Amino acid sequence: MPDVQVTIDGHQVSVPANSTVLDAAKVAGIDIPELCAHDALKPIGACRMCLVEVEKQRVLHPACTFPVSEGMVVHTASDAVLGARRFVLQLLFSERNHFCMYCQTSGSCTLQDLAYEHGLTHWEFDRAFPKMPVDASRQFFVMDHNRCILCRRCIRACDELVGNRTLGLKNRGADTMVIADMDIPFGDSSCISCGTCMQMCPTGALMDRASAYMGATDEITRVPSRCSLCSVGCGVELIVRGNRVIRVEGDWDAEPNKGLICEVGRFGLLHERRQRVRKPLVKADGALADADWDDALQKAAEGLKSAESAVVVSGFSSTEAAQAAVNQLPGKKMALGGALVNGDNAPLSVLDETDLIIVADVDLTEGYNYRMASFPIKRSARHRGVRVILLDDEPNGLDAWARYKWSPDEAERAVELAQHAEMPVIVYDQHSAALAQELAAQLPKAKTIGFAPEGNTAGLAEVGISEPFANDGFSAYYVIAGEAAEVPQELMDALAKADFVAVQASYREPWEDVADVILPSPVMFEKDGSLVNTEGRSFELKAGVTTRRPSEVEVIERLGALL
Amino acid sequence: MAKVTLCTDWLDVCSGCHMSLLDIDENIVELLKHVQLLSSPVTDLKHPPEEGCDVGILTGSISNDHQEEVARRMRERAKILISVGDCAVFGGICTMRNFFDLEEVLQRGYIETESTEPGSEIPRSPEIAKLYPQVKAVDQVVKVDLHIPGCPPPAESLWFAITELLAGRTPVLTDDLLTYD
């Protein structure tokens, strides 16, 4: 269809025929307030804040849902429009508890911003004061129904973006409430605590426990960085105040996650219970004790020099740290998390284009396992009718989204179906690489997405550390661990038997029993560098905060100088 | 020209809004060149005179019958009535109790709090003001001519409003002068 001409506040713009008035206003550079609308969501016209006057139309229309037509003339700031918006704002404020002075979101609240913008000095209507519950049954964030304006952004985010469809509504009119599943506590529901709803919430209804009351918009800085906790490498914004990361949000502009992050990325490090390594630790009389940097590095160098040593690098290290290890440290280099699975990975975006997904014996909803990738699978199953086939003998978090679930031994049944698909996608990780290869060999049209273990295993491979750890009987080890928590038992056994073990780690666990020396390592919030995700894209890691401890690279260089 | 006469009073309030008024600092000298303060909670004379005043300022919400009387008296005697602060404008933090029954609130406040001595009673003397079941903003009881929200409103907002009024204009609060917290 040809573009249509629309005049908005005197500006003439040409926009595609299927645009809404809001889309056209954005093209014309005219600001229309949005409350329930969000760029990542389909508009529903719930809040009526974007009402505009369209000539030859009897009533005001919401710009977010009203389609443009040829020759349409729109006024976005007429007296009728501004009066209607002020009326809508007053209704919203009168409904529940929207007293800003004791709300943690004051200063970062879209509702409040709009009220300021519209010069709302008081409310003309009586307030309802309904007694609404607060649901604090989830570990990381709280739902306060008193602050809810029923814009349904959370519900739509959970459904359209995450594909989880945990949230819904009950009752009608003023009694309407956001509920989880069949109205059970949020903490007992099918919620996966990804926090997308919270990031979407325009008011104080969804509140992060860790960062509540810790900083409003003008008190914080947003540092765009990457989550390096798994190989999806989601784009995040570190919310920083006073040299402290108080919250992590998904970056709406970032590929491949487009604003979504998982529970691990959003809350993992901020709620980490393991003890940080803040000073170098050296084992003396069987126990780790604080040491100064020179002594600890000297001790590590002596231990590593005295025997045939190997270096084990985790995928939580930046590419620069891995490069430094290759350049500066002697001995064989091995990857802690395992092997990079293949070199021919499709981008995650194919999950939103495919018509059939085979999940080959991997649970994308547990641990550090690429949980973000489960979102496009779930939303594809929910909204595009994509057939999801699980090949798994165990219970899998995607069970409820799967059309078929068979044992990996019955892979030929999946092949049979996938042969007729336009573009089947096979998703797997290092443990199911053989199965995926077997499937791909029989499906020439198939695209594969193999998840590299840990955050930056692909980056390690780029600098030549591609061999997975194998116990070749070394008697001394240097482990560049970073945040690593899940460590292969084979490695722990080898370390326990070795004569000397030095570890560069962010946390004491799981190293304190096997390490002779532990050198502090920054966590992802604290380091600059780069990483390569499982799709092969390079991303920049940016430190949200500064520390007085030396960087990953500096520690490796100082140690290397002693060897 | 005769000075503009001003009376202020407070209702259910923490008194922060009056502190904010005093926070206009040396401008208070300038203010008193143009304005005669007839009564306020922080001066000797507490009640607006019967012959009235040009401008009345009320801070705080209306939570009991005494406060309603104070508000009505101010309305009767002031040509222009300004409600100052979130409590006067919206009901503010005092309306937290509106989400509960009055008896629940009294029970909690006088009997159940952790610091209450055993044997305490809810005071019910006829001499003390009677609590209303619902806390109200000032404009839910009397007509208000100008609202200056804020908890408390910045001293700059108050100074701006006063100077605009003295200049014969209706103050329009924008940007940093309009705040709810």
XYZ file of C-alpha atoms in Angstrom:
744
model
C 0.000 0.000 0.000
C 1.281 3.516 -0.740
C 2.257 5.793 2.129
C -0.353 8.199 3.442
C -0.043 11.918 4.119
C -0.942 13.023 7.615
C -0.833 16.495 9.154
C 0.004 16.592 12.841
C 0.015 19.956 14.584
C 0.690 21.574 11.211
C 3.567 19.241 10.281
C 2.904 17.155 7.218
C 4.436 13.685 7.256
C 4.277 10.696 5.005
C 3.977 7.372 6.832
C 3.215 3.750 5.927
C -0.502 3.053 5.624
C -0.603 0.662 8.575
C 0.856 3.224 11.018
C -0.924 4.556 14.053
C -1.243 8.248 14.843
C 1.414 7.733 17.528
C 3.836 6.265 14.969
C 3.193 9.217 12.677
C 3.717 11.704 15.516
C 7.081 10.094 16.240
C 8.039 10.540 12.602
C 6.971 14.182 12.813
C 8.982 14.605 16.018
C 5.917 15.444 18.064
C 5.753 14.189 21.602
C 2.544 12.460 22.646
C 2.470 11.193 26.241
C 2.543 7.420 26.616
C 1.676 5.494 29.720
C 0.353 2.076 28.710
C 2.075 2.172 25.330
C 5.657 0.968 25.050
C 7.826 0.574 21.977
C 8.349 -3.123 22.666
C 4.641 -3.896 23.140
C 1.547 -3.943 20.986
C -0.657 -0.938 21.799
C -4.005 -1.543 23.489
C -5.234 1.987 24.243
C -5.855 1.253 27.910
C -4.758 4.427 29.678
C -6.131 7.167 27.369
C -3.155 9.439 28.052
C -2.383 9.688 24.340
C -5.809 11.031 23.357
C -5.646 13.308 20.315
C -8.145 15.326 18.313
C -8.644 14.054 14.783
C -10.528 16.400 12.479
C -13.885 15.088 11.232
C -13.990 12.592 14.108
C -16.718 12.970 16.705
C -14.618 12.119 19.778
C -10.977 12.122 20.873
C -9.030 8.995 19.953
C -6.032 7.264 21.539
C -3.051 7.914 19.253
C -1.447 4.560 20.079
C -4.209 2.494 18.467
C -5.876 4.878 15.995
C -4.789 4.132 12.424
C -3.777 6.919 10.081
C -5.672 7.596 6.847
C -4.965 9.751 3.803
C -5.296 13.479 4.504
C -5.895 13.021 8.220
C -5.421 16.195 10.293
C -4.457 15.634 13.940
C -4.128 18.061 16.838
C -2.150 16.804 19.814
C -2.156 19.869 22.031
C -5.564 21.498 21.652
C -7.475 22.629 24.736
C -9.827 19.661 24.382
C -6.873 17.244 24.270
C -4.992 18.774 27.195
C -8.188 18.988 29.224
C -8.929 15.320 28.539
C -5.421 14.274 29.519
C -5.608 16.217 32.775
C -8.956 14.563 33.424
C -7.477 11.114 32.777
C -4.528 11.856 35.070
C -6.831 12.973 37.851
C -8.890 9.807 37.508
C -5.735 7.697 37.675
C -4.461 9.528 40.756
C -7.818 9.303 42.527
C -8.173 5.570 42.078
C -5.682 3.865 44.419
C -2.716 5.031 46.484
C -0.823 7.482 44.328
C 0.677 9.647 47.028
C 4.207 10.289 45.838
C 5.841 11.368 49.069
C 6.313 7.857 50.409
C 6.622 5.970 47.132
C 9.992 4.504 46.221
C 9.382 5.223 42.540
C 8.925 8.966 43.088
C 11.404 10.611 40.770
C 11.415 7.686 38.312
C 7.682 7.391 37.701
C 6.025 7.903 34.330
C 2.681 8.737 35.955
C 4.321 11.410 38.104
C 6.291 12.827 35.161
C 3.090 13.173 33.154
C 1.331 14.922 36.028
C 4.190 17.425 36.282
C 4.142 17.891 32.531
C 0.443 18.662 32.623
C 0.753 21.066 35.543
C -1.475 19.015 37.815
C -1.452 20.915 41.112
C -4.374 19.119 42.716
C -7.061 16.507 42.142
C -10.654 17.541 41.714
C -12.143 14.151 42.557
C -12.640 12.345 45.826
C -10.259 9.460 46.401
C -11.452 5.884 46.661
C -8.864 4.541 49.188
C -9.472 0.869 48.370
C -7.562 -1.477 50.632
C -5.315 -3.400 48.251
C -2.875 -6.169 49.148
C 0.887 -6.152 48.684
C 2.297 -9.395 47.306
C 5.831 -9.909 48.621
C 5.961 -13.645 47.947
C 8.671 -13.384 45.286
C 12.307 -13.389 46.269
C 13.524 -10.434 44.272
C 10.649 -8.036 43.758
C 7.374 -6.969 45.279
C 3.972 -6.267 43.726
C 2.120 -3.414 45.418
C -1.404 -3.374 43.975
C -1.992 -0.001 45.631
C 0.323 1.667 43.122
C -1.041 -0.180 40.079
C -2.847 1.806 37.377
C -3.918 -1.280 35.393
C -2.041 -0.243 32.260
C -1.369 -3.959 31.619
C 2.201 -3.370 30.515
C 3.396 -6.162 32.844
C 0.807 -8.588 31.528
C 1.672 -7.836 27.918
C 5.432 -8.034 28.571
C 5.017 -11.424 30.246
C 2.885 -12.650 27.357
C 4.196 -10.933 24.211
C 7.888 -10.686 25.013
C 8.698 -13.475 27.442
C 5.942 -15.791 26.265
C 5.433 -16.956 29.836
C 1.874 -15.684 30.245
C 1.935 -15.831 34.021
C 0.071 -12.581 34.534
C -3.563 -11.786 33.927
C -6.485 -9.842 35.312
C -9.391 -10.621 37.580
C -12.616 -8.702 38.237
C -13.905 -5.710 36.324
C -13.821 -1.920 36.528
C -12.254 -0.393 39.618
C -11.966 -3.847 41.217
C -9.716 -5.126 38.450
C -6.489 -6.613 39.762
C -3.368 -8.029 38.198
C -3.020 -11.673 39.182
C -0.616 -14.536 38.602
C -1.965 -17.757 37.104
C -5.339 -18.596 38.665
C -4.946 -15.900 41.347
C -2.274 -17.521 43.469
C 0.612 -15.732 45.232
C 3.154 -14.537 42.679
C 5.866 -16.519 44.424
C 3.953 -19.788 43.988
C 3.039 -19.083 40.375
C 4.597 -19.984 37.050
C 6.567 -16.710 37.237
C 10.204 -17.179 36.250
C 11.371 -13.978 37.996
C 12.920 -12.501 34.877
C 11.698 -9.097 36.077
C 10.656 -7.875 32.627
C 7.315 -6.774 34.118
C 9.144 -4.698 36.708
C 11.295 -3.026 34.087
C 8.090 -2.230 32.169
C 6.052 -0.902 35.092
C 5.484 2.851 34.691
C 4.605 3.359 38.385
C 5.723 1.988 41.725
C 3.568 -1.136 41.557
C 6.531 -3.434 40.928
C 9.442 -2.734 43.204
C 12.909 -4.239 43.246
C 13.828 -5.296 46.770
C 17.548 -4.631 46.368
C 17.315 -1.138 44.905
C 14.096 0.193 46.456
C 14.520 3.769 47.715
C 18.165 3.714 46.602
C 18.039 6.271 43.821
C 15.632 8.089 41.514
C 16.282 8.881 37.858
C 18.350 12.005 38.483
C 20.468 10.336 41.157
C 21.580 7.343 39.112
C 23.686 6.788 36.030
C 23.012 4.118 33.443
C 26.062 2.333 32.115
C 25.420 0.229 29.019
C 27.318 -3.032 29.308
C 26.921 -6.746 28.786
C 25.941 -9.625 31.004
C 28.799 -12.105 30.863
C 27.142 -14.815 32.939
C 26.158 -16.915 29.937
C 27.034 -16.997 26.272
C 23.943 -15.108 25.095
C 25.758 -11.952 26.251
C 22.634 -9.848 26.783
C 22.892 -6.086 26.560
C 22.253 -4.611 29.987
C 22.200 -1.257 31.667
C 23.971 -1.105 34.991
C 22.082 1.277 37.250
C 24.773 2.908 39.347
C 24.663 5.243 42.299
C 27.623 6.230 44.446
C 30.002 3.782 42.755
C 27.629 0.940 43.470
C 25.522 -1.078 41.043
C 22.061 -1.057 42.587
C 20.125 -2.717 39.776
C 20.553 -4.314 36.368
C 18.094 -3.694 33.540
C 17.842 -5.047 30.019
C 18.946 -2.635 27.296
C 15.984 -2.147 24.919
C 18.294 -1.265 22.042
C 20.631 -4.232 22.422
C 20.843 -7.363 20.302
C 20.184 -10.211 20.737
C 18.017 -9.734 23.810
C 16.147 -6.495 22.884
C 15.620 -5.418 26.460
C 14.888 -8.806 28.006
C 17.170 -10.415 30.528
C 16.718 -13.427 32.750
C 16.601 -13.891 36.506
C 20.320 -14.681 36.611
C 21.351 -11.570 34.702
C 19.041 -9.205 36.536
C 19.345 -10.464 40.085
C 22.120 -13.088 40.145
C 25.140 -11.060 41.123
C 23.298 -8.528 43.270
C 21.897 -11.334 45.400
C 25.042 -13.470 45.317
C 25.574 -15.062 48.731
C 29.085 -16.415 48.193
C 31.836 -14.548 50.016
C 33.754 -12.110 47.818
C 37.522 -12.328 47.633
C 38.529 -8.758 48.434
C 42.164 -9.303 49.393
C 44.688 -11.867 48.193
C 44.475 -15.048 50.249
C 47.366 -17.418 50.931
C 47.038 -20.814 52.591
C 49.028 -21.027 55.786
C 48.670 -23.906 58.277
C 45.791 -25.310 56.264
C 43.696 -22.138 56.275
C 43.471 -19.207 53.889
C 44.667 -15.938 55.392
C 44.838 -12.370 54.076
C 48.117 -11.511 52.393
C 49.427 -8.505 50.528
C 49.602 -8.540 46.745
C 53.379 -8.905 46.453
C 53.532 -11.879 48.830
C 50.557 -13.599 47.246
C 51.878 -13.152 43.701
C 55.331 -14.334 44.797
C 53.806 -17.373 46.459
C 51.726 -18.146 43.357
C 54.760 -17.776 41.085
C 56.878 -20.073 43.266
C 54.212 -22.730 43.338
C 53.623 -22.625 39.598
C 57.356 -22.634 38.773
C 58.135 -25.628 40.956
C 56.080 -28.063 38.885
C 54.662 -28.638 35.443
C 51.699 -26.287 35.437
C 48.570 -25.721 33.380
C 46.329 -22.680 33.095
C 42.558 -23.172 33.200
C 40.586 -20.161 31.984
C 36.855 -19.754 32.564
C 34.477 -18.148 30.122
C 33.782 -15.488 32.737
C 37.087 -13.885 31.778
C 37.194 -11.094 29.243
C 38.882 -11.757 25.921
C 41.662 -9.392 27.032
C 42.302 -11.461 30.158
C 42.395 -14.644 28.072
C 44.826 -12.972 25.689
C 47.020 -11.912 28.608
C 47.002 -15.498 29.886
C 48.133 -16.746 26.498
C 50.865 -14.111 26.251
C 52.137 -14.027 29.809
C 51.613 -17.382 31.444
C 53.535 -20.565 30.617
C 51.914 -23.990 30.464
C 49.032 -25.553 28.637
C 45.845 -23.430 28.410
C 42.442 -25.068 28.790
C 38.870 -23.790 28.913
C 37.184 -24.340 32.274
C 33.577 -24.595 31.130
C 34.158 -26.948 28.229
C 34.333 -26.755 24.497
C 32.881 -24.265 22.100
C 30.228 -26.316 20.357
C 30.467 -25.283 16.738
C 31.518 -22.491 14.475
C 28.382 -22.239 12.349
C 25.813 -20.758 14.673
C 22.656 -19.029 13.503
C 21.770 -15.800 15.311
C 19.152 -16.079 18.057
C 16.792 -13.979 15.946
C 15.990 -17.064 13.826
C 13.939 -18.292 16.778
C 11.444 -15.540 15.942
C 11.328 -16.567 12.271
C 11.348 -20.344 12.375
C 8.320 -22.608 12.141
C 9.719 -25.511 14.127
C 12.179 -25.668 17.006
C 13.902 -28.787 18.241
C 15.335 -28.365 21.716
C 17.950 -31.083 21.857
C 18.360 -32.344 25.399
C 19.026 -29.018 27.110
C 16.962 -27.173 29.722
C 17.035 -23.476 28.892
C 15.226 -22.504 32.064
C 17.680 -23.593 34.737
C 20.992 -22.534 36.195
C 23.125 -20.238 34.059
C 21.809 -21.987 30.954
C 21.092 -19.310 28.349
C 17.671 -18.616 29.834
C 17.110 -15.599 27.606
C 16.916 -17.985 24.646
C 13.851 -19.637 26.166
C 11.900 -16.369 25.743
C 11.817 -16.344 21.907
C 11.024 -20.068 21.984
C 8.134 -19.509 24.388
C 6.744 -16.503 22.536
C 7.062 -18.290 19.194
C 5.127 -21.244 20.559
C 2.480 -19.006 22.102
C 1.999 -16.427 19.391
C 3.118 -17.885 16.105
C 2.009 -21.444 16.634
C 5.569 -22.672 16.222
C 5.947 -26.344 16.998
C 8.463 -26.937 19.762
C 9.855 -30.435 20.033
C 11.696 -31.358 23.209
C 14.121 -34.231 23.089
C 14.654 -34.822 26.762
C 14.175 -37.666 29.234
C 14.098 -35.318 32.220
C 11.476 -32.750 33.241
C 12.204 -29.600 31.242
C 11.129 -26.005 31.955
C 9.781 -25.805 28.407
C 7.464 -28.805 28.880
C 4.359 -26.596 28.889
C 5.382 -24.966 25.609
C 6.346 -28.143 23.779
C 4.041 -29.673 21.189
C 5.917 -32.955 21.417
C 8.324 -34.397 23.931
C 10.312 -37.453 23.109
C 13.386 -39.167 24.421
C 16.638 -38.221 22.664
C 16.678 -41.877 21.543
C 13.619 -41.122 19.442
C 15.287 -38.307 17.515
C 14.103 -39.789 14.235
C 10.516 -38.780 15.145
C 11.641 -35.161 15.347
C 13.463 -35.500 12.026
C 10.321 -36.875 10.436
C 8.332 -33.786 11.436
C 11.103 -31.289 10.819
C 11.650 -32.474 7.271
C 8.438 -30.760 6.294
C 9.243 -27.514 8.096
C 10.307 -24.376 6.216
C 13.179 -23.547 8.510
C 13.672 -25.871 11.459
C 15.981 -24.653 14.218
C 17.945 -26.998 16.446
C 18.937 -25.685 19.854
C 21.574 -27.488 21.887
C 24.535 -27.070 24.193
C 27.878 -28.799 24.599
C 26.342 -31.850 26.261
C 23.994 -32.499 23.361
C 26.261 -31.487 20.475
C 26.399 -35.049 19.110
C 22.612 -35.334 19.080
C 22.312 -31.954 17.343
C 24.849 -32.967 14.731
C 22.949 -36.149 14.065
C 19.723 -34.159 13.612
C 21.323 -31.468 11.455
C 22.858 -34.071 9.175
C 19.363 -35.283 8.310
C 17.817 -31.820 8.006
C 19.579 -29.808 5.313
C 17.286 -26.785 5.820
C 17.919 -26.681 9.549
C 19.681 -23.866 11.332
C 21.509 -24.637 14.530
C 22.054 -22.639 17.688
C 24.613 -24.249 19.942
C 25.224 -22.549 23.233
C 28.803 -22.153 24.304
C 29.290 -22.752 28.000
C 29.836 -19.739 30.298
C 29.911 -16.170 29.041
C 32.963 -15.808 26.837
C 34.069 -19.277 25.756
C 33.892 -18.061 22.150
C 36.236 -15.210 23.071
C 38.673 -17.679 24.637
C 38.617 -19.704 21.436
C 39.469 -16.575 19.440
C 42.713 -16.168 21.347
C 43.491 -19.862 21.062
C 42.102 -21.329 24.264
C 39.721 -23.846 22.764
C 40.672 -27.121 24.344
C 38.295 -28.097 27.137
C 39.777 -29.033 30.471
C 41.057 -32.599 30.642
C 42.940 -34.133 33.527
C 46.379 -34.729 32.024
C 48.079 -35.114 35.378
C 49.516 -31.669 35.851
C 50.804 -31.070 39.345
C 50.182 -27.312 39.485
C 47.297 -25.228 38.189
C 46.513 -21.579 37.720
C 42.738 -21.118 37.380
C 41.358 -17.856 36.028
C 37.879 -18.394 37.392
C 36.096 -15.039 37.619
C 32.555 -15.577 38.900
C 32.527 -19.322 38.091
C 30.263 -21.269 40.432
C 29.480 -24.474 38.596
C 32.815 -26.188 38.096
C 33.227 -29.627 36.476
C 33.852 -32.276 39.132
C 36.765 -33.585 37.067
C 38.530 -30.238 37.488
C 37.842 -30.085 41.222
C 39.234 -33.625 41.589
C 42.345 -32.685 39.628
C 42.850 -29.553 41.724
C 42.417 -31.535 44.939
C 45.189 -33.914 43.850
C 47.558 -31.249 42.512
C 50.584 -30.098 44.503
C 49.838 -26.432 44.007
C 46.745 -24.479 42.972
C 46.424 -20.725 42.526
C 43.051 -19.254 41.579
C 42.057 -15.821 40.355
C 38.448 -15.657 41.524
C 35.699 -13.260 42.562
C 34.336 -15.562 45.253
C 35.912 -17.937 47.780
C 33.529 -20.733 46.843
C 34.145 -23.293 45.426
C 37.904 -22.740 45.575
C 38.754 -22.305 49.243
C 39.331 -26.006 49.959
C 41.594 -26.648 46.979
C 43.450 -23.354 46.498
C 46.850 -22.492 47.963
C 46.552 -18.915 46.764
C 43.412 -16.964 45.754
C 43.848 -13.646 43.976
C 40.842 -11.285 43.817
C 39.090 -10.942 40.491
C 36.513 -8.335 39.498
C 32.918 -9.338 38.768
C 31.317 -8.282 35.504
C 30.127 -4.944 36.944
C 33.717 -4.008 37.703
C 35.560 -4.709 34.511
C 36.145 -3.241 31.099
C 36.895 -5.534 28.208
C 35.259 -7.456 25.461
C 33.493 -10.736 25.027
C 32.251 -12.840 22.142
C 28.839 -14.400 22.512
C 27.638 -17.733 21.220
C 26.496 -16.125 17.954
C 30.061 -14.905 17.391
C 29.273 -11.241 17.993
C 31.784 -9.109 19.840
C 30.475 -7.028 22.677
C 32.002 -4.461 24.971
C 31.962 -4.974 28.706
C 31.924 -1.700 30.588
C 32.627 -1.269 34.268
C 29.768 0.375 36.156
C 31.939 0.981 39.200
C 35.617 1.456 39.955
C 37.576 -0.597 42.471
C 41.031 -0.181 43.932
C 41.864 -3.776 43.130
C 43.930 -4.443 40.000
C 42.137 -5.551 36.846
C 42.018 -9.160 35.634
C 44.644 -8.379 33.027
C 46.942 -6.554 35.438
C 46.987 -9.504 37.851
C 47.878 -11.881 35.028
C 50.633 -9.556 33.807
C 52.121 -9.111 37.263
C 52.093 -12.857 37.815
C 53.526 -13.473 34.351
C 56.425 -11.131 35.092
C 57.401 -13.332 38.042
C 57.298 -16.585 36.075
C -0.335 51.429 49.408
C -1.322 49.417 52.435
C 0.544 46.189 52.971
C -1.060 42.910 51.925
C -2.252 41.091 55.021
C -1.372 37.413 55.467
C -2.558 34.763 57.923
C -1.314 31.198 58.070
C -2.468 28.176 60.031
C -1.769 24.483 60.197
C -4.054 21.475 60.357
C -3.039 17.774 60.422
C 0.583 18.338 59.557
C 4.219 17.780 60.479
C 4.863 21.548 60.286
C 7.426 21.045 57.511
C 5.531 23.371 55.187
C 5.863 26.254 57.648
C 9.555 25.397 57.925
C 9.730 25.667 54.165
C 8.132 29.110 54.379
C 10.827 30.173 56.865
C 13.349 28.659 54.440
C 12.945 31.609 52.083
C 15.784 32.975 54.242
C 16.636 36.671 53.833
C 13.673 37.037 51.494
C 11.590 37.082 54.639
C 12.802 40.679 55.191
C 11.747 41.546 51.642
C 8.450 39.747 52.218
C 7.681 41.777 55.326
C 8.208 45.009 53.378
C 5.142 44.137 51.332
C 3.213 41.843 53.607
C 1.890 42.191 57.108
C 1.750 38.832 58.883
C -1.343 39.010 61.074
C -1.345 35.510 62.503
C 0.494 32.197 62.206
C 1.367 29.181 64.355
C 4.893 30.549 64.778
C 3.937 34.066 65.956
C 2.074 35.284 69.063
C -1.250 35.809 67.356
C -2.611 32.434 66.241
C -6.003 33.249 64.760
C -6.903 35.307 61.705
C -8.684 38.515 62.842
C -12.435 38.816 62.437
C -12.015 41.727 60.050
C -10.240 39.319 57.690
C -7.049 39.248 55.633
C -6.019 39.333 52.011
C -4.278 35.973 51.851
C -4.707 32.872 54.008
C -2.375 29.895 53.899
C -3.350 26.474 55.223
C -0.970 23.561 55.574
C -2.014 20.031 56.510
C -5.008 17.846 55.892
C -8.337 17.857 57.661
C -8.509 14.875 59.967
C -10.844 16.014 62.778
C -13.642 18.442 63.576
C -11.307 21.030 65.105
C -9.249 21.193 61.916
C -12.376 21.584 59.847
C -13.361 24.562 62.031
C -9.908 26.134 61.593
C -10.132 25.646 57.833
C -13.635 27.105 57.616
C -12.630 30.105 59.725
C -9.633 30.768 57.496
C -11.801 30.478 54.399
C -14.326 32.954 55.797
C -11.675 35.494 56.716
C -9.241 35.265 53.786
C -9.915 36.726 50.348
C -7.493 34.305 48.714
C -6.957 30.884 50.278
C -3.820 28.915 49.394
C -3.339 25.304 50.391
C 0.321 24.531 50.811
C 1.919 21.100 50.877
C 0.822 17.620 49.871
C -1.330 17.121 52.997
C -3.391 20.247 52.343
C -3.496 19.673 48.578
C -3.999 15.907 48.267
C -4.436 14.687 51.840
C -0.860 13.472 51.765
C 0.791 11.102 54.174
C -2.027 11.565 56.716
C -4.359 9.696 54.371
C -2.377 6.512 54.951
C -4.952 5.768 57.627
C -7.808 6.074 55.131
C -7.011 2.550 53.988
C -8.122 1.309 57.426
C -11.179 1.650 59.666
C -10.879 4.397 62.272
C -11.198 1.857 65.110
C -8.413 -0.246 63.586
C -6.215 2.825 63.476
C -6.919 3.816 67.087
C -6.423 0.243 68.237
C -3.070 0.099 66.473
C -1.981 3.554 67.633
C -2.906 3.361 71.306
C -3.027 -0.348 72.162
C -1.027 -2.512 69.799
C 2.140 -0.564 69.060
C 5.261 -2.204 70.383
C 5.939 0.744 72.706
C 2.495 0.851 74.309
C 2.389 0.317 78.073
C 0.049 -2.499 79.138
C -3.296 -1.161 80.277
C -3.276 1.809 77.906
C -6.596 3.039 76.585
C -7.799 4.860 73.534
C -8.416 8.466 74.698
C -12.071 9.269 74.201
C -12.524 12.470 76.213
C -15.226 14.738 74.783
C -12.748 17.607 75.143
C -10.417 16.381 72.431
C -11.173 16.837 68.781
C -13.149 14.053 67.123
C -11.240 12.144 64.453
C -13.028 11.817 61.148
C -13.199 8.361 59.614
C -11.475 9.712 56.497
C -8.706 12.290 56.228
C -9.504 14.952 53.627
C -7.591 17.474 51.574
C -8.484 21.103 52.309
C -10.288 21.572 48.981
C -12.617 18.688 49.819
C -14.012 20.846 52.646
C -13.644 24.504 51.610
C -12.996 26.267 48.317
C -9.281 26.731 47.670
C -7.966 29.358 45.236
C -4.389 28.157 44.754
C -2.617 24.831 45.333
C 1.100 24.513 46.017
C 1.903 20.802 46.384
C 5.166 19.372 47.695
C 6.353 17.457 50.728
C 7.290 20.095 51.647
C 7.024 22.542 48.747
C 10.437 24.050 48.024
C 10.924 27.508 49.558
C 11.393 28.725 45.968
C 7.848 27.610 45.094
C 6.400 29.551 48.017
C 8.480 32.638 47.268
C 7.515 32.431 43.584
C 3.811 32.139 44.430
C 3.931 35.053 46.885
C 5.824 37.350 44.510
C 3.525 36.494 41.612
C 0.485 37.272 43.742
C 2.033 40.559 44.888
C 2.588 41.407 41.232
C -1.078 40.754 40.590
C -0.602 37.566 38.584
C -1.912 34.037 39.130
C 1.111 31.856 39.935
C 1.589 28.909 37.565
C 3.992 26.354 39.026
C 6.188 24.601 36.481
C 9.421 22.606 36.335
C 11.181 22.302 39.696
C 8.593 24.501 41.401
C 5.943 21.791 40.923
C 6.776 18.731 42.984
C 4.875 16.048 44.862
C 7.671 14.878 47.120
